mmCIF file of C-alpha atoms in Angstrom:
data_model
loop_
_atom_site.group_PDB
_atom_site.id
_atom_site.type_symbol
_atom_site.label_atom_id
_atom_site.label_comp_id
_atom_site.label_asym_id
_atom_site.label_seq_id
_atom_site.Cartn_x
_atom_site.Cartn_y
_atom_site.Cartn_z
ATOM 1 C CA MET A 58 -10.520 -1.846 1.149
ATOM 2 C CA TYR A 59 -7.116 -2.340 2.590
ATOM 3 C CA HIS A 60 -4.945 -5.099 3.989
ATOM 4 C CA THR A 61 -2.619 -3.281 6.493
ATOM 5 C CA VAL A 62 -2.778 -0.521 9.053
ATOM 6 C CA HIS A 63 -0.129 1.258 11.413
ATOM 7 C CA MET A 64 -1.775 2.768 14.285
ATOM 8 C CA PHE A 65 -0.427 4.470 17.414
ATOM 9 C CA TYR A 66 -1.683 5.633 20.621
ATOM 10 C CA LYS A 67 0.373 8.300 22.949
ATOM 11 C CA PHE A 68 0.731 7.702 26.552
ATOM 12 C CA ASP A 69 3.117 8.789 29.430
ATOM 13 C CA PHE A 70 6.088 6.996 30.937
ATOM 14 C CA HIS A 71 3.786 5.052 33.524
ATOM 15 C CA TYR A 72 1.921 3.466 30.750
ATOM 16 C CA TYR A 73 4.962 2.931 28.759
ATOM 17 C CA SER A 74 6.918 1.360 31.776
ATOM 18 C CA ALA A 75 3.800 -0.882 32.557
ATOM 19 C CA MET A 76 3.276 -2.091 28.928
ATOM 20 C CA TYR A 77 6.868 -2.808 28.412
ATOM 21 C CA GLU A 78 6.801 -4.936 31.536
ATOM 22 C CA VAL A 79 3.764 -6.930 30.708
ATOM 23 C CA LEU A 80 4.682 -7.575 26.786
ATOM 24 C CA SER A 81 8.278 -8.633 27.839
ATOM 25 C CA GLU A 82 7.085 -11.347 30.528
ATOM 26 C CA LEU A 83 4.418 -12.511 28.244
ATOM 27 C CA SER A 84 6.794 -12.820 25.331
ATOM 28 C CA LYS A 85 9.301 -14.827 27.436
ATOM 29 C CA THR A 86 6.638 -17.154 28.921
ATOM 30 C CA LYS A 87 5.041 -17.743 25.431
ATOM 31 C CA LYS A 88 8.717 -18.025 23.833
ATOM 32 C CA CYS A 89 7.733 -15.247 21.418
ATOM 33 C CA ARG A 90 10.355 -12.977 19.749
ATOM 34 C CA TYR A 91 10.908 -9.496 20.984
ATOM 35 C CA PHE A 92 13.834 -7.102 20.464
ATOM 36 C CA GLU A 93 14.932 -3.671 20.678
ATOM 37 C CA GLU A 94 15.608 -1.367 17.785
ATOM 38 C CA PRO A 95 17.509 1.829 17.357
ATOM 39 C CA LYS A 96 15.923 5.064 18.649
ATOM 40 C CA GLY A 97 14.065 3.505 21.567
ATOM 41 C CA SER A 98 11.681 1.055 19.568
ATOM 42 C CA HIS A 99 10.868 -2.343 20.913
ATOM 43 C CA GLN A 100 8.981 -4.771 18.889
ATOM 44 C CA PHE A 101 6.917 -7.602 20.072
ATOM 45 C CA HIS A 102 5.573 -10.588 18.035
ATOM 46 C CA LEU A 103 3.612 -11.925 20.556
ATOM 47 C CA LEU A 104 0.433 -11.834 18.363
ATOM 48 C CA GLY A 105 2.230 -12.355 15.064
ATOM 49 C CA ASP A 106 0.410 -15.656 14.087
ATOM 50 C CA GLN A 107 -2.733 -13.273 14.307
ATOM 51 C CA GLY A 108 -1.430 -10.691 11.946
ATOM 52 C CA ILE A 109 -0.440 -8.157 14.836
ATOM 53 C CA LYS A 110 2.890 -6.547 15.559
ATOM 54 C CA ILE A 111 3.237 -4.460 18.781
ATOM 55 C CA ILE A 112 5.848 -1.664 19.134
ATOM 56 C CA LEU A 113 6.752 0.562 21.926
ATOM 57 C CA LYS A 114 8.290 3.744 21.120
ATOM 58 C CA ARG A 115 9.996 6.206 23.270
ATOM 59 C CA SER A 116 12.198 9.052 21.828
ATOM 60 C CA THR A 117 14.168 11.847 23.530
ATOM 61 C CA VAL A 118 15.772 15.039 22.560
ATOM 62 C CA VAL A 119 18.167 16.338 24.985
ATOM 63 C CA ASP A 120 16.805 14.420 27.980
ATOM 64 C CA GLU A 121 13.128 15.734 27.206
ATOM 65 C CA ILE A 122 10.585 12.819 26.112
ATOM 66 C CA THR A 123 9.123 13.931 23.021
ATOM 67 C CA TYR A 124 7.064 10.794 21.940
ATOM 68 C CA SER A 125 5.939 7.812 23.988
ATOM 69 C CA ALA A 126 3.373 5.562 22.505
ATOM 70 C CA ILE A 127 2.121 1.968 21.580
ATOM 71 C CA GLU A 128 1.967 1.088 17.996
ATOM 72 C CA ILE A 129 -0.072 -1.527 16.268
ATOM 73 C CA ILE A 130 0.783 -2.760 12.769
ATOM 74 C CA MET A 131 -1.970 -4.985 11.785
ATOM 75 C CA ASN A 132 -3.412 -7.128 8.960
ATOM 76 C CA PRO A 133 -7.054 -7.387 9.862
ATOM 77 C CA MET A 134 -7.827 -10.368 7.628
ATOM 78 C CA ARG A 135 -5.251 -12.390 9.302
ATOM 79 C CA LEU A 136 -6.592 -11.296 12.674
ATOM 80 C CA LEU A 137 -9.911 -13.134 11.446
ATOM 81 C CA ASP A 138 -8.031 -15.872 9.864
ATOM 82 C CA GLY A 139 -4.289 -16.399 10.569
ATOM 83 C CA ASN A 140 -3.650 -18.004 7.136
ATOM 84 C CA ASP A 141 -5.669 -15.489 5.116
ATOM 85 C CA TYR A 142 -2.977 -13.592 3.330
ATOM 86 C CA LEU A 143 -5.264 -12.688 0.098
ATOM 87 C CA GLN A 144 -8.691 -11.001 1.287
ATOM 88 C CA LEU A 145 -8.970 -7.469 1.901
ATOM 89 C CA ALA A 146 -10.876 -5.674 4.776
ATOM 90 C CA ASP A 147 -13.914 -3.570 4.313
ATOM 91 C CA SER A 148 -16.787 -2.068 6.377
ATOM 92 C CA ALA A 149 -18.613 -5.531 6.418
ATOM 93 C CA HIS A 150 -15.646 -6.894 8.572
ATOM 94 C CA PHE A 151 -15.681 -4.176 11.226
ATOM 95 C CA ASP A 152 -17.796 -5.815 13.992
ATOM 96 C CA GLN A 153 -15.686 -9.003 13.462
ATOM 97 C CA ILE A 154 -12.369 -7.166 13.538
ATOM 98 C CA ARG A 155 -13.229 -5.183 16.557
ATOM 99 C CA THR A 156 -14.271 -8.180 18.516
ATOM 100 C CA SER A 157 -11.266 -10.283 17.368
ATOM 101 C CA PHE A 158 -8.885 -7.490 18.216
ATOM 102 C CA LYS A 159 -10.177 -7.351 21.827
ATOM 103 C CA ARG A 160 -9.984 -11.097 22.072
ATOM 104 C CA ALA A 161 -6.471 -10.989 20.795
ATOM 105 C CA LEU A 162 -5.221 -8.666 23.526
ATOM 106 C CA ASN A 163 -7.063 -10.494 26.239
ATOM 107 C CA ASP A 164 -3.909 -12.177 27.845
ATOM 108 C CA ILE A 165 -2.317 -8.680 27.679
ATOM 109 C CA ARG A 166 -5.202 -7.106 29.426
ATOM 110 C CA LYS A 167 -5.205 -9.612 32.255
ATOM 111 C CA LYS A 168 -1.475 -9.255 32.803
ATOM 112 C CA PHE A 169 -1.644 -5.817 32.976
ATOM 113 C CA ARG A 170 -4.596 -5.728 35.307
ATOM 114 C CA SER A 171 -2.865 -8.256 37.584
ATOM 115 C CA LYS A 172 -0.111 -5.836 38.422
ATOM 116 C CA LYS A 173 -0.518 -4.073 41.639
ATOM 117 C CA ARG A 174 1.568 -1.184 40.388
ATOM 118 C CA ASN A 175 -1.154 -0.736 37.601
ATOM 119 C CA LYS A 176 -4.099 -0.323 39.953
ATOM 120 C CA ASN A 177 -4.546 3.263 38.790
ATOM 121 C CA LEU A 178 -4.005 2.954 35.293
ATOM 122 C CA ILE A 179 -6.727 2.134 32.737
ATOM 123 C CA PHE A 180 -6.143 -0.434 30.291
ATOM 124 C CA ARG A 181 -7.730 0.875 26.884
ATOM 125 C CA PHE A 182 -5.482 -0.846 24.312
ATOM 126 C CA ASP A 183 -7.792 -3.390 23.226
ATOM 127 C CA LEU A 184 -10.327 -0.711 21.823
ATOM 128 C CA LEU A 185 -9.608 0.084 18.237
ATOM 129 C CA ASP A 186 -11.181 3.574 18.092
ATOM 130 C CA ILE A 187 -8.602 5.088 20.520
ATOM 131 C CA TYR A 188 -5.936 4.734 17.920
ATOM 132 C CA SER A 189 -4.764 7.283 15.519
ATOM 133 C CA PHE A 190 -3.137 6.281 12.045
ATOM 134 C CA LYS A 191 0.298 6.338 10.869
ATOM 135 C CA ARG A 192 -0.095 4.414 7.847
ATOM 136 C CA VAL A 193 -2.997 2.621 5.659
ATOM 137 C CA ASP A 194 -2.374 0.404 2.838
ATOM 138 C CA PHE A 195 -5.537 0.744 0.609
ATOM 139 C CA ALA A 196 -5.701 -2.160 -2.023
ATOM 140 C CA ILE A 197 -7.683 -4.027 -4.476
ATOM 141 C CA ASN A 198 -7.378 -7.611 -5.754
ATOM 142 C CA ILE A 199 -8.158 -8.151 -9.437
ATOM 143 C CA SER A 200 -8.564 -11.558 -10.890
ATOM 144 C CA THR A 201 -7.401 -12.291 -14.266
ATOM 145 C CA GLU A 202 -5.907 -15.321 -16.164
ATOM 146 C CA HIS A 203 -3.469 -12.947 -17.864
ATOM 147 C CA VAL A 204 -1.409 -12.045 -14.691
ATOM 148 C CA ALA A 205 1.861 -12.488 -16.408
ATOM 149 C CA LEU A 206 1.236 -10.264 -19.397
ATOM 150 C CA TYR A 207 -0.703 -7.691 -17.536
ATOM 151 C CA MET A 208 2.316 -7.433 -15.222
ATOM 152 C CA LYS A 209 4.644 -7.075 -18.269
ATOM 153 C CA LEU A 210 2.576 -4.184 -19.467
ATOM 154 C CA ILE A 211 1.952 -2.475 -16.104
ATOM 155 C CA LYS A 212 5.714 -2.389 -15.550
ATOM 156 C CA ARG A 213 5.775 0.046 -18.586
ATOM 157 C CA ALA A 214 3.292 2.439 -16.973
ATOM 158 C CA ASN A 215 3.761 6.146 -16.082
ATOM 159 C CA ILE A 216 5.831 7.238 -13.140
ATOM 160 C CA PRO A 217 4.284 10.878 -11.959
ATOM 161 C CA ASP A 218 6.524 13.798 -11.076
ATOM 162 C CA GLY A 219 7.779 13.380 -7.482
ATOM 163 C CA PHE A 220 7.926 9.554 -7.877
ATOM 164 C CA GLN A 221 10.882 7.293 -7.939
ATOM 165 C CA LEU A 222 11.218 3.723 -9.151
ATOM 166 C CA TYR A 223 12.051 1.183 -6.335
ATOM 167 C CA THR A 224 15.079 -0.740 -7.091
ATOM 168 C CA ILE A 225 17.174 -3.710 -5.530
ATOM 169 C CA TYR A 226 20.508 -4.717 -6.129
ATOM 170 C CA ASN A 227 20.902 -7.664 -8.363
ATOM 171 C CA SER A 228 24.139 -9.574 -7.592
ATOM 172 C CA ILE A 229 24.232 -11.065 -10.852
ATOM 173 C CA SER A 230 23.752 -8.307 -13.161
ATOM 174 C CA LYS A 231 25.839 -6.102 -10.566
ATOM 175 C CA ARG A 232 23.241 -3.348 -10.827
ATOM 176 C CA SER A 233 20.152 -2.106 -9.168
ATOM 177 C CA GLU A 234 16.838 -3.191 -10.872
ATOM 178 C CA PRO A 235 13.259 -3.063 -10.324
ATOM 179 C CA PRO A 236 11.484 -6.034 -8.675
ATOM 180 C CA ARG A 237 10.815 -8.797 -11.508
ATOM 181 C CA ASP A 238 6.906 -8.975 -10.587
ATOM 182 C CA SER A 239 5.830 -5.675 -9.524
ATOM 183 C CA PHE A 240 5.483 -2.087 -10.573
ATOM 184 C CA TYR A 241 6.676 -0.267 -7.421
ATOM 185 C CA ILE A 242 7.155 3.324 -6.955
ATOM 186 C CA PHE A 243 7.394 5.775 -4.033
ATOM 187 C CA ARG A 244 7.308 9.395 -3.033
ATOM 188 C CA LYS A 245 9.112 11.118 -0.125
ATOM 189 C CA ARG A 246 8.368 14.178 1.772
ATOM 190 C CA PHE A 247 11.215 16.480 2.877
ATOM 191 C CA THR A 248 10.729 18.285 6.039
ATOM 192 C CA LYS A 249 13.219 20.978 7.153
ATOM 193 C CA GLY A 250 15.278 19.825 9.949
ATOM 194 C CA LYS A 251 13.848 16.319 9.966
ATOM 195 C CA GLY A 252 15.134 14.872 6.649
ATOM 196 C CA ALA A 253 12.839 12.642 4.372
ATOM 197 C CA SER A 254 9.875 10.380 5.156
ATOM 198 C CA LEU A 255 8.201 8.101 2.941
ATOM 199 C CA GLU A 256 4.678 9.610 2.228
ATOM 200 C CA LEU A 257 3.237 7.213 -0.405
ATOM 201 C CA THR A 258 3.892 4.286 -2.513
ATOM 202 C CA VAL A 259 2.264 2.752 -5.441
ATOM 203 C CA ASN A 260 2.586 -0.974 -5.865
ATOM 204 C CA CYS A 261 0.978 -3.320 -8.336
ATOM 205 C CA TYR A 262 2.081 -6.898 -8.141
ATOM 206 C CA ASN A 263 1.545 -10.690 -8.922
ATOM 207 C CA LYS A 264 -0.063 -11.752 -5.515
ATOM 208 C CA GLY A 265 0.684 -15.373 -6.225
ATOM 209 C CA ILE A 266 4.379 -14.898 -6.852
ATOM 210 C CA GLN A 267 4.659 -12.558 -3.729
ATOM 211 C CA MET A 268 3.151 -15.152 -1.612
ATOM 212 C CA LEU A 269 5.442 -18.034 -2.731
ATOM 213 C CA GLU A 270 8.684 -15.765 -2.539
ATOM 214 C CA ASN A 271 7.595 -15.053 1.078
ATOM 215 C CA GLY A 272 7.076 -18.775 1.945
ATOM 216 C CA LEU A 273 3.260 -18.190 2.525
ATOM 217 C CA PRO A 274 0.512 -20.827 2.343
ATOM 218 C CA TYR A 275 -0.218 -21.638 -1.387
ATOM 219 C CA HIS A 276 -3.670 -20.281 -2.410
ATOM 220 C CA GLU A 277 -5.026 -21.125 -5.876
ATOM 221 C CA ARG A 278 -6.883 -17.775 -6.253
ATOM 222 C CA ALA A 279 -3.676 -15.969 -5.644
ATOM 223 C CA MET A 280 -2.228 -17.210 -8.736
ATOM 224 C CA THR A 281 -4.671 -15.586 -10.728
ATOM 225 C CA THR A 282 -4.488 -12.427 -8.812
ATOM 226 C CA ILE A 283 -2.974 -8.904 -9.219
ATOM 227 C CA ARG A 284 -2.981 -6.643 -6.286
ATOM 228 C CA PHE A 285 -3.102 -2.946 -6.918
ATOM 229 C CA GLU A 286 -1.931 -1.347 -3.363
ATOM 230 C CA ILE A 287 -1.524 2.308 -2.151
ATOM 231 C CA GLN A 288 0.452 2.776 0.977
ATOM 232 C CA CYS A 289 -0.396 6.142 2.602
ATOM 233 C CA GLY A 290 2.119 7.541 4.966
ATOM 234 C CA TYR A 291 1.399 9.827 7.974
ATOM 235 C CA ASN A 292 1.269 12.906 5.960
ATOM 236 C CA LYS A 293 -0.980 11.757 3.278
ATOM 237 C CA ILE A 294 -3.318 10.161 5.940
ATOM 238 C CA TYR A 295 -3.563 13.468 7.571
ATOM 239 C CA ARG A 296 -4.755 15.266 4.504
ATOM 240 C CA ILE A 297 -7.256 12.596 3.902
ATOM 241 C CA ILE A 298 -8.330 13.239 7.434
ATOM 242 C CA ARG A 299 -8.746 17.217 6.836
ATOM 243 C CA SER A 300 -10.159 16.718 3.422
ATOM 244 C CA LYS A 301 -12.906 14.190 4.561
ATOM 245 C CA ASN A 302 -13.676 15.897 7.851
ATOM 246 C CA LEU A 303 -12.648 12.770 9.723
ATOM 247 C CA ASN A 304 -11.687 12.337 13.437
ATOM 248 C CA LYS A 305 -7.785 11.785 14.061
ATOM 249 C CA GLN A 306 -9.088 8.555 15.940
ATOM 250 C CA GLY A 307 -11.393 6.035 15.009
ATOM 251 C CA TYR A 308 -10.581 2.867 13.045
ATOM 252 C CA SER A 309 -13.883 2.253 11.311
ATOM 253 C CA GLN A 310 -13.817 5.569 9.276
ATOM 254 C CA PHE A 311 -10.820 4.166 7.114
ATOM 255 C CA LEU A 312 -12.848 1.049 6.161
ATOM 256 C CA ARG A 313 -15.161 3.181 4.071
ATOM 257 C CA GLU A 314 -15.343 2.218 0.609
ATOM 258 C CA ASP A 315 -15.576 5.732 -0.850
ATOM 259 C CA ILE A 316 -12.380 6.659 0.771
ATOM 260 C CA SER A 317 -10.405 3.672 -0.342
ATOM 261 C CA ALA A 318 -12.022 3.839 -4.027
ATOM 262 C CA GLU A 319 -11.037 7.554 -4.430
ATOM 263 C CA VAL A 320 -7.418 6.939 -3.244
ATOM 264 C CA LEU A 321 -7.025 3.826 -5.506
ATOM 265 C CA HIS A 322 -8.520 5.426 -8.570
ATOM 266 C CA THR A 323 -6.540 8.450 -8.241
ATOM 267 C CA TYR A 324 -3.356 6.740 -8.365
ATOM 268 C CA PHE A 325 -4.323 4.127 -10.905
ATOM 269 C CA LYS A 326 -5.258 6.936 -13.291
ATOM 270 C CA LYS A 327 -1.865 8.755 -12.778
ATOM 271 C CA THR A 328 0.219 5.503 -13.353
ATOM 272 C CA VAL A 329 -1.280 2.555 -15.188
ATOM 273 C CA GLY A 330 -4.247 4.603 -16.537
ATOM 274 C CA TYR A 331 -7.661 3.534 -17.699
ATOM 275 C CA GLY A 332 -7.145 2.823 -21.595
ATOM 276 C CA ASP A 333 -7.692 -0.723 -23.074
ATOM 277 C CA TYR A 334 -4.497 -2.443 -24.227
ATOM 278 C CA TYR A 335 -3.953 -3.058 -27.952
ATOM 279 C CA THR A 336 -1.052 -4.152 -30.443
ATOM 280 C CA ILE A 337 0.358 -1.109 -31.829
ATOM 281 C CA SER A 338 -1.136 -1.677 -35.225
ATOM 282 C CA LYS A 339 -4.569 -1.870 -33.743
ATOM 283 C CA ALA A 340 -4.150 1.225 -31.675
ATOM 284 C CA LYS A 341 -2.979 3.206 -34.724
ATOM 285 C CA GLU A 342 -5.965 1.989 -36.516
ATOM 286 C CA LEU A 343 -8.225 3.103 -33.631
ATOM 287 C CA ILE A 344 -6.684 6.530 -33.404
ATOM 288 C CA MET A 345 -7.021 7.098 -37.179
ATOM 289 C CA ASN A 346 -10.785 6.111 -36.977
ATOM 290 C CA THR A 347 -11.425 8.913 -34.344
ATOM 291 C CA ARG A 348 -12.879 12.401 -35.206
ATOM 292 C CA LEU A 349 -9.770 14.046 -33.813
ATOM 293 C CA LYS A 350 -7.965 16.494 -36.094
ATOM 294 C CA LEU A 351 -5.401 14.839 -38.459
ATOM 295 C CA GLU A 352 -2.543 16.739 -36.478
ATOM 296 C CA THR A 353 -3.638 15.246 -33.289
ATOM 297 C CA ARG A 354 -4.189 11.840 -34.569
ATOM 298 C CA ASN A 355 -0.538 12.080 -35.852
ATOM 299 C CA ASN A 356 0.882 13.223 -32.705
ATOM 300 C CA LEU A 357 -0.893 10.487 -30.625
ATOM 301 C CA ILE A 358 0.585 7.833 -33.092
ATOM 302 C CA GLU A 359 3.960 9.234 -32.726
ATOM 303 C CA THR A 360 3.647 9.071 -28.915
ATOM 304 C CA ILE A 361 2.602 5.236 -28.780
ATOM 305 C CA GLU A 362 5.392 4.651 -31.255
ATOM 306 C CA LEU A 363 7.821 6.105 -28.845
ATOM 307 C CA VAL A 364 6.426 4.261 -25.849
ATOM 308 C CA ASN A 365 6.603 1.179 -27.823
ATOM 309 C CA ASP A 366 10.343 1.650 -28.844
ATOM 310 C CA LYS A 367 11.340 2.725 -25.393
ATOM 311 C CA ARG A 368 9.189 0.049 -23.877
ATOM 312 C CA GLY A 369 7.483 2.059 -21.398
ATOM 313 C CA ILE A 370 5.741 5.423 -20.691
ATOM 314 C CA TRP A 371 8.440 6.537 -18.151
ATOM 315 C CA LYS A 372 11.195 5.398 -20.177
ATOM 316 C CA ALA A 373 9.728 7.470 -23.124
ATOM 317 C CA ARG A 374 9.212 10.439 -20.987
ATOM 318 C CA GLU A 375 12.702 10.697 -20.060
ATOM 319 C CA THR A 376 13.759 11.258 -23.643
ATOM 320 C CA VAL A 377 11.444 13.996 -24.690
ATOM 321 C CA ASP A 378 12.034 17.711 -24.435
ATOM 322 C CA ASP A 379 8.744 18.823 -23.982
ATOM 323 C CA LYS A 380 7.252 16.783 -20.956
ATOM 324 C CA LYS A 381 4.106 18.731 -20.788
ATOM 325 C CA ARG A 382 3.160 18.055 -24.256
ATOM 326 C CA PHE A 383 3.993 14.411 -24.037
ATOM 327 C CA ASP A 384 1.856 14.181 -20.774
ATOM 328 C CA GLU A 385 -1.099 15.750 -22.793
ATOM 329 C CA HIS A 386 -0.837 13.181 -25.666
ATOM 330 C CA ILE A 387 -0.800 10.344 -22.854
ATOM 331 C CA LYS A 388 -3.865 11.663 -21.320
ATOM 332 C CA ARG A 389 -5.544 12.107 -24.595
ATOM 333 C CA LEU A 390 -4.949 8.436 -25.455
ATOM 334 C CA HIS A 391 -6.273 7.246 -22.042
ATOM 335 C CA ASP A 392 -9.448 9.583 -22.526
ATOM 336 C CA ILE A 393 -10.254 7.812 -25.940
ATOM 337 C CA GLY A 394 -9.722 4.429 -24.278
ATOM 338 C CA ILE A 395 -6.426 3.401 -25.597
ATOM 339 C CA ASN A 396 -3.356 2.776 -23.217
ATOM 340 C CA PRO A 397 -0.199 3.953 -24.633
ATOM 341 C CA VAL A 398 1.540 0.834 -23.636
ATOM 342 C CA THR A 399 0.889 -1.706 -26.397
ATOM 343 C CA ILE A 400 0.894 -5.401 -26.421
ATOM 344 C CA PRO A 401 3.833 -7.017 -28.171
ATOM 345 C CA ILE A 402 3.274 -9.152 -31.115
ATOM 346 C CA ALA A 403 4.879 -12.187 -29.884
ATOM 347 C CA GLU A 404 2.243 -12.460 -27.321
ATOM 348 C CA ARG A 405 -0.262 -13.221 -29.753
ATOM 349 C CA ILE A 406 -2.900 -11.369 -28.049
ATOM 350 C CA ASP A 407 -4.415 -8.270 -29.754
ATOM 351 C CA TYR A 408 -6.606 -6.838 -26.794
ATOM 352 C CA LEU A 409 -6.804 -6.811 -23.079
ATOM 353 C CA PRO A 410 -9.473 -4.612 -21.182
ATOM 354 C CA CYS A 411 -8.409 -2.034 -18.480
ATOM 355 C CA LEU A 412 -7.312 -3.880 -15.637
ATOM 356 C CA PHE A 413 -9.089 -1.761 -13.047
ATOM 357 C CA ASP A 414 -12.575 -3.537 -13.824
ATOM 358 C CA ILE A 415 -14.652 -3.443 -10.702
ATOM 359 C CA THR A 416 -16.385 -6.792 -11.928
ATOM 360 C CA ASN A 417 -13.007 -8.658 -11.217
ATOM 361 C CA GLN A 418 -12.490 -7.612 -7.876
ATOM 362 C CA ILE A 419 -12.126 -10.542 -5.328
#
């Protein structure tokens, strides 16, 4: 399942010029926002109320055109219902999405075909399967009455090697801090001569709070929803395409449940992990009752004590000299069903099941 996709379709200058003229005129007629960004990028919010942003891009290097394309950033569930900011798209929605996308671009298609200068140009931009992918946001919604406590624990999860914690500047504390209601980490890819690009982000957040902060319509179910989301950039998407023998174009293939499930499970395991949450005393008791060697049990107890003292796996990991050994202990704890992050006694709850429970998906 996913909630946002960033697609692109390359074309030549004739198509670029024709589409710019059409989109500009329609935007003016309908009084819709559009503007130019640096590096030859033009954004059109003509279909914003349907969850679609259209971008025309044209970049040059020493007077030579290197990239000319139309890009579509789309939330497919908002395409089906403009006020749906909660539900996620899957394969069952494909026919509706395809039909609604074609309908959404109807005015653009008519305007394009009405231009005499376009008589030799074919309008195909309302066909989803002509597009290639620049980014796909795979996601899952998980319903729980303990949203606040889960988020408190999740923010103490692991940060894998190569990832950085996303922070924002707090004008009150005068320092950069992670978002209050989310666990948000990212990984960049560095390419020689091109600098860094965002390759992948992991974001787990309180969906209800996120909607309120963005001024979105109130949704009762969102208030008991945690969203776990993996945003895959171009390089990650391209690796998925190669590993799954997919086509470079084709919208429907990324609605496949097996692909989204594999991506989500991989990064949930690397960050939050599959162990259940216990108080530290209960976790120690469970460890001592296993059939592991006494030395192993003592090592695992030392690990959860360190995580508890430092208030997080990633914070604890920063303090140890042998990170490989620490990672092995974290993995062993998850393997026996215990999350290294323990529930504070002040919460007055001694157990919470692993968040990634398929029965709680909505």
